[in-house]
XYZ file of C-alpha atoms in Angstrom:
550
model
C 23.147 -10.923 -32.338
C 21.774 -7.399 -32.256
C 20.642 -6.994 -28.653
C 19.191 -3.515 -29.192
C 16.212 -3.080 -26.909
C 16.832 -6.108 -24.665
C 16.177 -5.450 -20.964
C 17.900 -6.489 -18.803
C 21.035 -6.274 -20.928
C 22.519 -9.723 -21.667
C 26.039 -10.644 -20.668
C 27.182 -11.302 -24.238
C 25.551 -10.993 -27.664
C 27.124 -11.356 -31.071
C 26.035 -11.917 -34.647
C 26.619 -15.003 -36.758
C 25.574 -13.359 -40.022
C 25.109 -9.643 -40.111
C 21.520 -8.833 -41.070
C 20.373 -12.469 -41.346
C 17.140 -13.584 -39.680
C 15.435 -16.808 -38.730
C 11.798 -16.686 -39.842
C 9.049 -18.288 -37.797
C 5.791 -19.211 -39.514
C 2.824 -21.550 -39.205
C 5.086 -24.525 -39.919
C 7.592 -23.728 -37.154
C 7.836 -26.565 -34.630
C 8.573 -26.302 -30.913
C 10.547 -29.107 -29.292
C 10.689 -29.297 -25.487
C 13.513 -31.385 -24.100
C 13.182 -33.092 -20.708
C 12.545 -30.561 -17.937
C 11.492 -27.754 -20.294
C 7.843 -28.689 -20.763
C 6.517 -25.822 -18.637
C 8.470 -23.289 -20.698
C 7.003 -24.767 -23.885
C 3.502 -24.361 -22.423
C 4.311 -20.783 -21.493
C 5.654 -19.987 -24.975
C 2.550 -21.330 -26.702
C 0.281 -19.449 -24.290
C 2.108 -16.122 -24.680
C 4.188 -15.742 -27.836
C 2.024 -18.308 -29.629
C -1.199 -16.505 -28.742
C 0.243 -13.096 -29.673
C 1.648 -14.187 -33.034
C -1.077 -16.624 -33.976
C 1.553 -19.311 -34.595
C 0.525 -22.777 -33.344
C 4.097 -23.919 -32.534
C 3.196 -27.633 -32.699
C 5.479 -30.195 -31.029
C 8.561 -31.294 -32.934
C 11.690 -33.374 -32.502
C 15.092 -32.127 -31.427
C 16.450 -32.454 -34.965
C 13.635 -30.485 -36.602
C 13.791 -27.020 -38.034
C 12.161 -24.895 -35.348
C 12.514 -23.670 -31.766
C 14.401 -26.148 -29.582
C 14.375 -26.034 -25.779
C 17.066 -27.971 -23.940
C 18.727 -28.209 -20.523
C 22.495 -28.369 -20.961
C 24.966 -29.549 -18.281
C 27.612 -27.563 -20.139
C 25.614 -24.366 -19.761
C 25.158 -25.112 -16.067
C 28.903 -25.527 -15.596
C 29.669 -22.370 -17.552
C 26.794 -20.040 -16.659
C 24.977 -21.656 -13.719
C 21.441 -23.055 -13.448
C 19.807 -19.723 -14.371
C 22.161 -19.095 -17.270
C 21.137 -19.625 -20.882
C 22.375 -19.497 -24.459
C 20.227 -18.626 -27.475
C 21.584 -19.607 -30.882
C 19.609 -18.534 -33.944
C 20.917 -19.643 -37.327
C 19.391 -20.647 -40.639
C 18.223 -24.005 -39.287
C 16.773 -23.445 -35.818
C 16.533 -21.319 -32.709
C 18.123 -23.222 -29.832
C 17.346 -22.042 -26.298
C 19.619 -23.912 -23.896
C 19.670 -23.377 -20.149
C 21.728 -24.575 -17.244
C 18.472 -25.666 -15.643
C 14.727 -25.231 -16.158
C 14.919 -21.627 -14.951
C 17.696 -20.844 -17.406
C 15.601 -22.137 -20.298
C 12.690 -19.996 -19.117
C 14.793 -16.826 -18.912
C 16.082 -17.596 -22.390
C 12.490 -17.893 -23.597
C 11.789 -14.469 -22.094
C 14.629 -13.022 -24.161
C 13.328 -14.847 -27.250
C 9.950 -13.174 -26.743
C 11.640 -9.765 -26.629
C 13.449 -10.569 -29.884
C 10.094 -11.162 -31.581
C 9.109 -7.533 -30.995
C 6.546 -5.720 -28.817
C 3.530 -7.280 -30.556
C 4.629 -10.604 -29.045
C 3.573 -9.188 -25.644
C -0.080 -8.916 -26.583
C -2.704 -11.547 -25.808
C -3.916 -11.952 -29.380
C -2.622 -11.023 -32.833
C -3.133 -7.409 -33.821
C -1.580 -7.686 -37.287
C -1.777 -10.316 -39.985
C 1.753 -11.540 -40.347
C 2.784 -14.811 -41.940
C 6.350 -14.671 -40.696
C 8.058 -13.421 -37.542
C 11.756 -12.611 -37.758
C 14.444 -13.216 -35.125
C 17.964 -11.933 -35.879
C 20.561 -14.652 -36.306
C 23.248 -14.724 -33.656
C 24.119 -15.911 -30.162
C 23.204 -14.543 -26.750
C 24.861 -15.867 -23.599
C 23.523 -14.624 -20.321
C 23.319 -15.309 -16.589
C 22.190 -13.309 -13.550
C 24.496 -11.491 -11.183
C 22.360 -12.251 -8.106
C 20.209 -15.170 -7.021
C 17.645 -12.949 -5.215
C 16.031 -10.485 -7.615
C 12.833 -9.398 -5.995
C 9.865 -7.108 -5.669
C 7.907 -6.557 -2.465
C 4.187 -5.859 -2.942
C 2.379 -4.461 0.076
C -1.081 -5.971 -0.289
C -1.902 -5.299 3.376
C -2.355 -1.506 3.256
C -4.358 -1.605 0.028
C -5.578 -5.016 -1.017
C -4.550 -6.145 -4.491
C -7.016 -8.647 -6.008
C -5.668 -12.038 -6.994
C -5.820 -11.293 -10.717
C -3.573 -8.277 -10.253
C -1.076 -10.326 -8.268
C -0.968 -12.899 -11.070
C -0.412 -10.083 -13.574
C 2.501 -8.832 -11.491
C 4.016 -12.289 -11.446
C 4.039 -12.143 -15.245
C 5.630 -8.694 -15.115
C 8.339 -9.942 -12.763
C 9.006 -12.867 -15.091
C 9.228 -10.549 -18.100
C 12.033 -8.709 -16.286
C 13.793 -11.902 -15.116
C 12.990 -11.228 -11.460
C 12.558 -14.345 -9.366
C 11.206 -13.352 -5.918
C 7.785 -11.945 -5.055
C 7.650 -10.815 -1.426
C 3.994 -10.481 -0.388
C 3.441 -8.232 2.638
C 0.290 -9.971 3.846
C -0.430 -8.497 7.299
C -0.260 -5.090 8.925
C -2.229 -2.729 11.143
C -4.524 -1.869 8.230
C -5.438 -5.395 7.151
C -4.894 -9.150 7.364
C -4.923 -10.666 3.866
C -4.511 -14.443 4.190
C -7.090 -16.996 5.286
C -6.077 -18.915 8.424
C -8.633 -21.642 8.955
C -7.908 -22.107 12.645
C -8.536 -18.407 13.294
C -11.373 -17.248 10.991
C -11.740 -13.838 12.655
C -8.373 -12.815 11.208
C -10.159 -12.345 7.901
C -13.745 -11.930 9.108
C -12.659 -8.911 11.169
C -9.025 -8.195 10.336
C -9.402 -8.028 6.542
C -11.742 -5.017 6.589
C -11.459 -1.407 7.710
C -14.253 1.135 7.952
C -12.547 3.878 5.952
C -9.096 4.891 4.703
C -6.893 7.952 5.068
C -6.480 9.419 1.566
C -2.930 10.630 1.115
C -0.239 11.012 3.756
C -1.324 10.567 7.371
C -1.332 14.378 7.791
C -3.888 14.720 4.993
C -7.354 15.906 6.048
C -8.934 13.699 3.371
C -10.680 10.366 3.915
C -12.091 7.744 1.606
C -15.246 6.817 3.479
C -15.758 3.530 1.650
C -14.973 0.351 3.610
C -11.844 -1.287 2.232
C -10.514 -4.815 2.383
C -10.209 -8.267 0.976
C -8.126 -11.371 1.497
C -6.763 -14.415 -0.276
C -8.312 -17.771 0.450
C -5.900 -20.630 0.914
C -6.784 -21.863 -2.556
C -6.015 -18.379 -3.894
C -2.593 -18.603 -2.281
C -2.013 -22.069 -3.726
C -2.888 -20.711 -7.165
C -0.570 -17.710 -6.777
C 2.307 -19.894 -5.572
C 1.816 -22.458 -8.361
C 1.497 -19.744 -11.020
C 4.717 -18.177 -9.786
C 6.543 -21.517 -9.617
C 5.714 -22.179 -13.284
C 7.577 -18.937 -13.959
C 10.492 -19.807 -11.647
C 9.471 -17.189 -9.107
C 9.468 -17.891 -5.372
C 6.747 -16.252 -3.290
C 7.972 -15.161 0.156
C 5.132 -14.479 2.625
C 5.400 -11.804 5.293
C 3.470 -12.168 8.543
C 4.425 -9.087 10.554
C 5.348 -9.509 14.253
C 5.480 -8.169 16.941
C 4.619 -4.696 15.625
C 2.317 -3.750 12.745
C -0.269 -6.091 14.284
C -3.390 -4.069 15.068
C -5.520 -5.918 12.510
C -4.752 -9.201 14.275
C -5.386 -7.641 17.696
C -8.699 -6.221 16.460
C -9.727 -9.769 15.552
C -8.334 -11.398 18.722
C -7.882 -8.769 21.466
C -6.075 -11.252 23.733
C -3.063 -10.996 21.419
C -2.414 -7.425 22.573
C -1.210 -5.976 25.847
C -4.612 -5.951 27.520
C -3.123 -4.986 30.904
C -1.772 -1.759 29.389
C -4.454 -0.755 26.863
C -8.101 -1.571 26.129
C -7.443 -3.993 23.269
C -11.140 -4.909 23.021
C -11.873 -1.406 21.730
C -9.382 -1.589 18.862
C -10.470 -1.884 15.249
C -8.505 -2.338 12.073
C -6.445 0.844 11.710
C -7.675 3.376 9.181
C -4.631 5.642 8.905
C -0.872 5.347 8.361
C 2.279 5.561 10.442
C 3.887 3.609 13.257
C 1.204 2.045 15.425
C 1.678 1.659 19.214
C -0.457 -1.489 19.456
C 1.943 -4.434 19.440
C 1.688 -8.085 20.356
C 1.931 -9.325 23.898
C 5.005 -11.491 24.602
C 2.832 -14.115 26.338
C 3.110 -17.837 25.677
C -0.432 -17.800 24.316
C 0.648 -15.275 21.675
C 3.572 -17.472 20.682
C 1.275 -20.491 20.339
C -1.217 -18.460 18.292
C 1.413 -17.420 15.769
C 2.951 -20.872 15.671
C -0.479 -22.140 14.638
C -0.735 -19.381 12.034
C 2.686 -20.243 10.662
C 1.850 -23.953 10.507
C -0.781 -23.079 7.901
C 1.530 -20.591 6.182
C 4.231 -23.256 5.782
C 1.728 -25.584 4.127
C 0.948 -22.903 1.522
C 4.419 -21.505 0.784
C 7.066 -24.147 0.019
C 10.010 -21.734 -0.325
C 12.881 -21.608 2.139
C 12.166 -18.161 3.595
C 9.340 -16.782 5.713
C 9.459 -13.036 6.403
C 8.393 -12.069 9.915
C 8.728 -8.306 9.700
C 10.257 -7.302 13.022
C 10.341 -3.587 12.159
C 8.911 -0.466 13.771
C 7.848 -2.043 17.064
C 7.235 0.698 19.667
C 8.004 -0.422 23.203
C 5.717 1.875 25.224
C 3.043 -0.749 25.837
C 5.616 -3.302 26.951
C 7.032 -0.737 29.371
C 3.524 -0.139 30.753
C 2.520 -3.815 30.837
C 3.118 -5.678 34.124
C 2.963 -8.976 32.189
C 5.620 -7.857 29.697
C 7.845 -6.599 32.508
C 7.453 -9.916 34.322
C 8.442 -11.680 31.099
C 11.605 -9.585 30.851
C 12.567 -10.506 34.431
C 11.683 -14.170 33.898
C 13.941 -14.402 30.850
C 16.758 -12.401 32.425
C 16.633 -9.774 29.681
C 18.024 -6.266 29.998
C 15.175 -4.324 28.419
C 12.332 -4.234 25.912
C 14.707 -4.269 22.941
C 16.046 -7.607 24.102
C 12.445 -8.784 24.549
C 11.797 -8.119 20.857
C 14.996 -9.950 19.939
C 13.892 -12.911 22.076
C 10.413 -12.852 20.486
C 11.817 -13.066 16.965
C 14.545 -15.479 18.014
C 11.865 -17.885 19.206
C 10.271 -17.968 15.766
C 13.609 -18.136 14.002
C 14.439 -21.327 15.867
C 10.896 -22.614 15.335
C 11.271 -22.149 11.585
C 14.740 -23.716 11.544
C 13.374 -26.824 13.237
C 10.954 -27.134 10.311
C 13.553 -26.669 7.611
C 12.719 -23.027 6.909
C 14.559 -19.744 7.408
C 13.479 -16.510 9.016
C 14.067 -13.281 7.146
C 13.176 -9.930 8.663
C 13.728 -6.205 8.385
C 17.033 -4.967 9.771
C 15.571 -4.183 13.219
C 15.787 -7.904 13.965
C 19.475 -7.292 14.702
C 18.606 -5.016 17.616
C 18.252 -5.972 21.254
C 21.500 -7.810 21.849
C 24.859 -8.093 20.170
C 23.876 -8.070 16.500
C 20.764 -10.119 17.067
C 22.515 -12.790 19.100
C 19.213 -14.491 19.924
C 18.428 -15.012 16.237
C 18.835 -18.333 14.495
C 22.187 -18.605 12.746
C 20.492 -18.994 9.368
C 18.277 -15.895 9.786
C 18.569 -13.379 6.944
C 18.111 -9.618 6.962
C 16.217 -7.287 4.608
C 18.251 -4.099 4.895
C 15.679 -1.308 4.446
C 16.813 1.671 6.545
C 19.934 1.957 4.407
C 22.979 -0.200 3.784
C 24.190 -0.171 7.417
C 21.924 -2.963 8.635
C 22.975 -5.193 5.770
C 26.652 -4.445 6.349
C 26.330 -5.293 10.047
C 24.372 -8.448 9.286
C 26.879 -9.692 6.691
C 29.760 -9.089 9.094
C 27.869 -11.045 11.756
C 27.471 -13.998 9.382
C 23.866 -13.447 8.236
C 22.692 -13.411 4.630
C 21.353 -10.114 3.355
C 18.818 -8.824 0.842
C 19.545 -5.173 0.074
C 16.479 -2.932 -0.231
C 17.557 0.480 1.122
C 14.643 2.884 1.173
C 16.789 5.740 -0.075
C 17.468 3.827 -3.290
C 14.734 1.318 -4.152
C 11.516 2.278 -2.373
C 9.150 2.704 -5.285
C 6.509 4.536 -3.257
C 9.055 7.391 -3.304
C 8.339 10.086 -5.905
C 9.885 9.955 -9.352
C 10.348 13.687 -9.939
C 10.194 16.967 -8.061
C 7.341 18.461 -10.082
C 4.013 19.447 -8.561
C 2.264 16.985 -10.873
C 3.716 13.918 -9.138
C 0.815 12.098 -7.456
C 0.908 12.106 -3.626
C 4.650 12.842 -3.445
C 6.398 10.722 -0.831
C 10.067 10.723 0.195
C 13.104 11.513 -1.876
C 13.097 11.875 -5.642
C 14.194 8.554 -7.124
C 14.402 8.868 -10.897
C 14.810 6.129 -13.450
C 18.505 7.001 -13.614
C 18.861 6.867 -9.825
C 17.487 3.324 -9.796
C 19.675 2.331 -12.750
C 22.729 3.363 -10.731
C 21.674 1.365 -7.652
C 24.463 -0.905 -6.405
C 23.385 -3.772 -4.105
C 26.847 -4.529 -2.694
C 28.345 -1.615 -0.732
C 32.083 -1.048 -1.010
C 32.473 -1.758 2.700
C 31.835 -5.453 2.016
C 34.461 -7.546 0.281
C 35.266 -11.223 -0.092
C 33.171 -13.595 2.013
C 31.195 -10.709 3.516
C 30.129 -9.506 0.063
C 29.035 -13.034 -0.787
C 26.495 -12.755 2.034
C 24.494 -10.369 -0.164
C 21.955 -12.705 -1.753
C 20.706 -9.915 -3.979
C 18.227 -7.086 -3.749
C 14.589 -6.198 -4.037
C 12.546 -3.086 -4.698
C 9.713 -2.378 -2.278
C 6.285 -1.008 -3.232
C 4.447 0.231 -0.147
C 0.810 1.061 -0.779
C -0.367 3.532 1.853
C -0.931 6.135 -0.881
C -1.082 3.672 -3.778
C -4.695 2.616 -3.758
C -5.076 0.409 -6.842
C -3.303 -1.455 -9.638
C -2.950 1.628 -11.857
C -1.221 3.557 -9.070
C 1.048 0.585 -8.363
C 1.918 0.485 -12.066
C 2.745 4.193 -12.043
C 5.068 3.921 -9.044
C 6.705 0.698 -10.186
C 7.274 1.290 -13.893
C 9.507 2.067 -15.644
C 11.776 1.976 -12.592
C 11.404 -1.791 -12.241
C 13.119 -2.187 -15.622
C 16.130 -0.235 -14.352
C 16.161 -2.242 -11.124
C 15.980 -5.519 -13.057
C 19.078 -4.609 -15.030
C 20.921 -3.553 -11.867
C 20.365 -6.973 -10.255
C 20.591 -9.198 -13.346
C 23.281 -7.703 -15.546
C 26.991 -7.371 -14.854
C 27.336 -3.606 -14.973
C 30.222 -1.194 -14.376
C 30.346 0.814 -11.123
C 27.350 3.159 -10.849
C 29.054 6.353 -12.137
C 30.268 4.513 -15.230
C 26.969 2.946 -16.255
C 25.651 3.814 -19.694
C 22.327 5.352 -18.782
C 22.014 6.933 -22.226
C 22.253 3.490 -23.798
C 19.711 2.183 -21.317
C 17.297 4.975 -22.259
C 17.701 4.069 -25.923
C 16.820 0.449 -25.154
C 13.859 1.643 -23.079
C 12.301 3.072 -26.240
C 11.643 -0.517 -27.323
C 10.689 -1.559 -23.795
C 7.998 1.114 -23.439
C 6.303 -0.499 -26.447
C 6.358 -3.845 -24.618
C 4.852 -2.252 -21.514
C 2.166 -0.663 -23.691
C 1.350 -4.070 -25.175
C 1.129 -5.530 -21.660
C -1.244 -2.760 -20.559
C 1.064 -1.329 -17.881
C 0.054 2.179 -16.753
C 3.665 3.330 -16.323
C 4.949 6.862 -15.784
C 5.911 8.326 -19.169
C 9.366 9.927 -19.462
C 7.774 13.367 -19.811
C 5.720 13.144 -16.626
C 2.337 11.862 -15.491
C -0.666 11.663 -17.756
C -3.723 13.635 -16.605
C -5.410 10.640 -14.950
C -2.212 9.712 -13.105
C -2.158 12.948 -11.104
C -3.730 13.419 -7.675
C -4.157 17.188 -7.339
C -4.842 18.382 -3.813
C -3.811 15.132 -2.103
C -0.924 15.843 0.245
C 2.169 13.694 0.495
C 5.419 13.955 2.426
C 8.184 14.966 0.023
C 11.765 15.144 1.270
C 14.079 17.573 -0.479
C 17.686 16.985 -1.415
C 19.664 13.886 -2.235
C 19.113 10.841 -0.040
C 21.955 9.990 2.332
C 23.998 6.845 1.842
C 23.612 5.273 5.279
């Protein structure tokens, strides 16, 4: 089958009859075998709405589109693997499991052409052609994710749902929601209403990098009710995407302290005077290591666990300054009481407590690579704790060698708040230049890991931090088209980075840009930003040169 334009690239595609097509029309039936009903609903709601074809229910022997879970596909390609066979009689989409069928349906939608990505028909067309042939495909990694930072700039629920659809269109299966930080608390906790009454709102916002003299004087905020979260999680589950919540501790917590000052180190700083932070950077106001703080966050997490059924809960653990703990008599007494060496070990103990707490409830802690610090490779952490390696590859390498699972998300490679070109037109330029080609050549498994250690790499995710990304259009610009390159790097079986066919990828992107246009994505064009995508006069923090591999 001609796979021109498919992204991510399938594992294998070949033609049955050169130039032959299966034609879908108003009489085409859609049969959903057991376990594929949700994919059938999705197809009618998306491809059906875009083409105007009703796709009424049919039987498995009918001429039409047939959805089926196949034990043979599962044995051969795994539960997320699929096979599409289009011949003169039918289009069969078979998956190793429900997710495999859904990913196959995503490929089928791409085969229909970019107009199949619209919400209603834009042309009168009696027939829709799919080339005859076979596609066999399966993902390289089980964790293919995107982190959305909804704490720094709140993203309304409708935009989050739209991003879930965009992840699904690229066969990504993890949405990591960064829900709490110094600049905002974005999830309703019924036991502690001030977390959203106070912590979800800030008086104003630094516009640009923290060194910028500019301010947006409008109050900013918002949060998701628990029913909003249930809707987001259910919407994602229908698309075989797991939502991983992040509740940041013990640093990045000023919004929580502003709501409940007793959570901070009140014997070292006037916590009652703190508000939700209005600027960016590493904040000195961290949680107190008191028992009351532990109980507070246990109660928070009890409600979080009810809302998010996935295995992992992200607890941050990064960028926790220790000055307040050094100045706090209560924190110093805690260190002596526990027999710890220093404040780094106190942080390791703090996170270790919640790792064990989650394990007792059948869940797993995942945190940024600082959770390894404080004792010998995070010795106080639960054995099943996983690491998001963000400062480079080194944290992930150390974690894998210590027996922890790893999600690779090195900032030098897959931080999408980083600028996409060196030109002056790039809006609020942050960090290193990370082009579409740079992301396409991203390799999640470093050469230092082999065998069982390499198998500890669950996959990878790209991270979209939103300090200077104030709304959905800016998130689109930073994320796309680079997310398409990332999706191929984590789904497809590609050669080593220097040998990858970026020219071929660019040729396939020509078709994919049309899909993004149909979906209404405000991506960065290959030639540079459009006039409304620029932010003249708003300072960033560009870093020159090539990023180090660390």
